[in-house]
């Protein structure tokens, strides 16, 4: 049940001008604060590109959830910073891992790509592409779940662990149901105009705030 203030925030987030830049700030470790993102269409996926800009000062052996998509019974797509600093994503089972420079207080642009037909998985960090790996060939991400920023639900919208929560700033979360070419990902990193996401489009996304999450906007 949303409070009056949360309803006002939700109305603003749905109605804000497209030229505004919006960031979500998770100021402290909690087991209750998160943002739900409402997709533009059902998330039955045989390929994707998922991009975001993140900054966090969490360090040491501490897991950090960056993106969580869960259906009633499965973690369909979770993106993590692992205990050892590697970045990873999981599709209903074991994950695929990438050893990259550590996330920090300086904003980092990340894109994760995956294609079911070939099994190709990779990530981009500030426009630079990792090596490619083969992961979950012929798998399909199932529709019908919820996408959360800030928490990892061990069951459907519940069982959050504060020690896995996101603390920091996140923005520009965009997603496509295809693998974008490197030139488009470079354009996004450099702030050039890029095609809008057809799963999530940050400029128009419907966001539902729960708990201690600050919404910061400024003109581009």
Tab-separated table of C-alpha atoms in Angstrom, residues 41-134:
chain	number	residue	atom	x	y	z
A	41	UNK	CA	6.227	-5.227	-22.605
A	42	UNK	CA	6.455	-8.790	-21.228
A	43	UNK	CA	10.039	-9.867	-20.575
A	44	UNK	CA	10.134	-13.120	-22.535
A	45	UNK	CA	13.668	-12.760	-23.874
A	46	UNK	CA	15.947	-14.723	-26.179
A	47	UNK	CA	18.476	-11.870	-26.252
A	48	UNK	CA	19.048	-8.610	-24.419
A	49	UNK	CA	21.197	-5.555	-23.906
A	50	UNK	CA	20.941	-4.105	-20.388
A	51	UNK	CA	22.709	-0.820	-19.652
A	52	UNK	CA	23.044	1.415	-16.590
A	53	UNK	CA	25.242	4.011	-14.946
A	54	UNK	CA	26.282	3.172	-11.384
A	55	UNK	CA	28.510	4.492	-8.617
A	56	UNK	CA	29.104	2.947	-5.200
A	57	UNK	CA	31.652	3.279	-2.414
A	58	UNK	CA	30.933	-0.183	-1.029
A	59	UNK	CA	34.195	-2.113	-0.940
A	60	UNK	CA	35.703	-5.289	0.442
A	61	UNK	CA	34.097	-8.720	0.315
A	62	UNK	CA	30.526	-7.549	-0.114
A	63	UNK	CA	28.019	-8.670	-2.762
A	64	UNK	CA	26.012	-5.885	-4.434
A	65	UNK	CA	22.846	-6.477	-6.423
A	66	UNK	CA	22.658	-4.164	-9.448
A	67	UNK	CA	19.484	-5.489	-11.132
A	68	UNK	CA	17.023	-8.222	-10.166
A	69	UNK	CA	14.259	-9.761	-12.275
A	70	UNK	CA	12.341	-12.531	-10.519
A	71	UNK	CA	9.233	-14.525	-11.371
A	72	UNK	CA	7.284	-16.512	-8.783
A	73	UNK	CA	9.783	-19.380	-8.750
A	74	UNK	CA	13.024	-18.229	-10.402
A	75	UNK	CA	15.667	-15.502	-10.458
A	76	UNK	CA	15.291	-14.942	-14.196
A	77	UNK	CA	17.994	-12.271	-14.556
A	78	UNK	CA	20.172	-10.984	-11.728
A	79	UNK	CA	23.192	-8.714	-12.174
A	80	UNK	CA	25.800	-8.633	-9.382
A	81	UNK	CA	29.057	-7.270	-8.202
A	82	UNK	CA	30.537	-10.379	-6.607
A	83	UNK	CA	32.448	-10.712	-3.316
A	84	UNK	CA	35.748	-10.550	-5.215
A	85	UNK	CA	34.739	-7.531	-7.315
A	86	UNK	CA	33.916	-9.395	-10.524
A	87	UNK	CA	30.719	-8.458	-12.357
A	88	UNK	CA	28.270	-11.202	-13.261
A	89	UNK	CA	24.781	-12.055	-14.360
A	90	UNK	CA	22.647	-15.119	-13.718
A	91	UNK	CA	19.853	-16.583	-15.821
A	92	UNK	CA	17.895	-19.059	-13.646
A	93	UNK	CA	20.969	-20.905	-12.427
A	94	UNK	CA	24.743	-20.587	-12.396
A	95	UNK	CA	26.136	-17.253	-13.560
A	96	UNK	CA	28.685	-15.918	-16.008
A	97	UNK	CA	31.531	-13.850	-14.522
A	98	UNK	CA	33.805	-11.084	-15.781
A	99	UNK	CA	37.004	-9.881	-14.125
A	100	UNK	CA	36.975	-6.109	-14.673
A	101	UNK	CA	38.148	-2.965	-12.811
A	102	UNK	CA	36.347	-2.369	-9.517
A	103	UNK	CA	33.265	-0.196	-9.317
A	104	UNK	CA	33.812	2.951	-7.261
A	105	UNK	CA	32.657	6.460	-6.449
A	106	UNK	CA	33.235	7.593	-10.038
A	107	UNK	CA	30.246	6.769	-12.241
A	108	UNK	CA	30.681	3.733	-14.477
A	109	UNK	CA	28.638	2.964	-17.585
A	110	UNK	CA	27.830	-0.743	-17.847
A	111	UNK	CA	26.125	-2.791	-20.557
A	112	UNK	CA	25.479	-6.532	-20.366
A	113	UNK	CA	24.667	-8.463	-23.544
A	114	UNK	CA	23.447	-11.992	-24.156
A	115	UNK	CA	22.123	-13.931	-27.154
A	116	UNK	CA	20.380	-17.283	-26.713
A	117	UNK	CA	20.947	-18.652	-30.214
A	118	UNK	CA	24.741	-18.427	-29.967
A	119	UNK	CA	25.071	-18.345	-26.187
A	120	UNK	CA	27.278	-15.261	-26.489
A	121	UNK	CA	27.597	-13.190	-23.302
A	122	UNK	CA	29.759	-10.129	-22.682
A	123	UNK	CA	29.819	-6.798	-20.921
A	124	UNK	CA	30.905	-3.275	-21.752
A	125	UNK	CA	32.498	-1.009	-19.141
A	126	UNK	CA	32.746	2.661	-20.109
A	127	UNK	CA	32.464	1.718	-23.764
A	128	UNK	CA	35.111	-1.036	-23.673
A	129	UNK	CA	34.009	-4.575	-24.470
A	130	UNK	CA	35.066	-7.616	-22.464
A	131	UNK	CA	35.956	-10.971	-23.915
A	132	UNK	CA	32.947	-13.017	-25.008
A	133	UNK	CA	31.830	-16.142	-23.185
A	134	UNK	CA	29.349	-18.903	-24.023
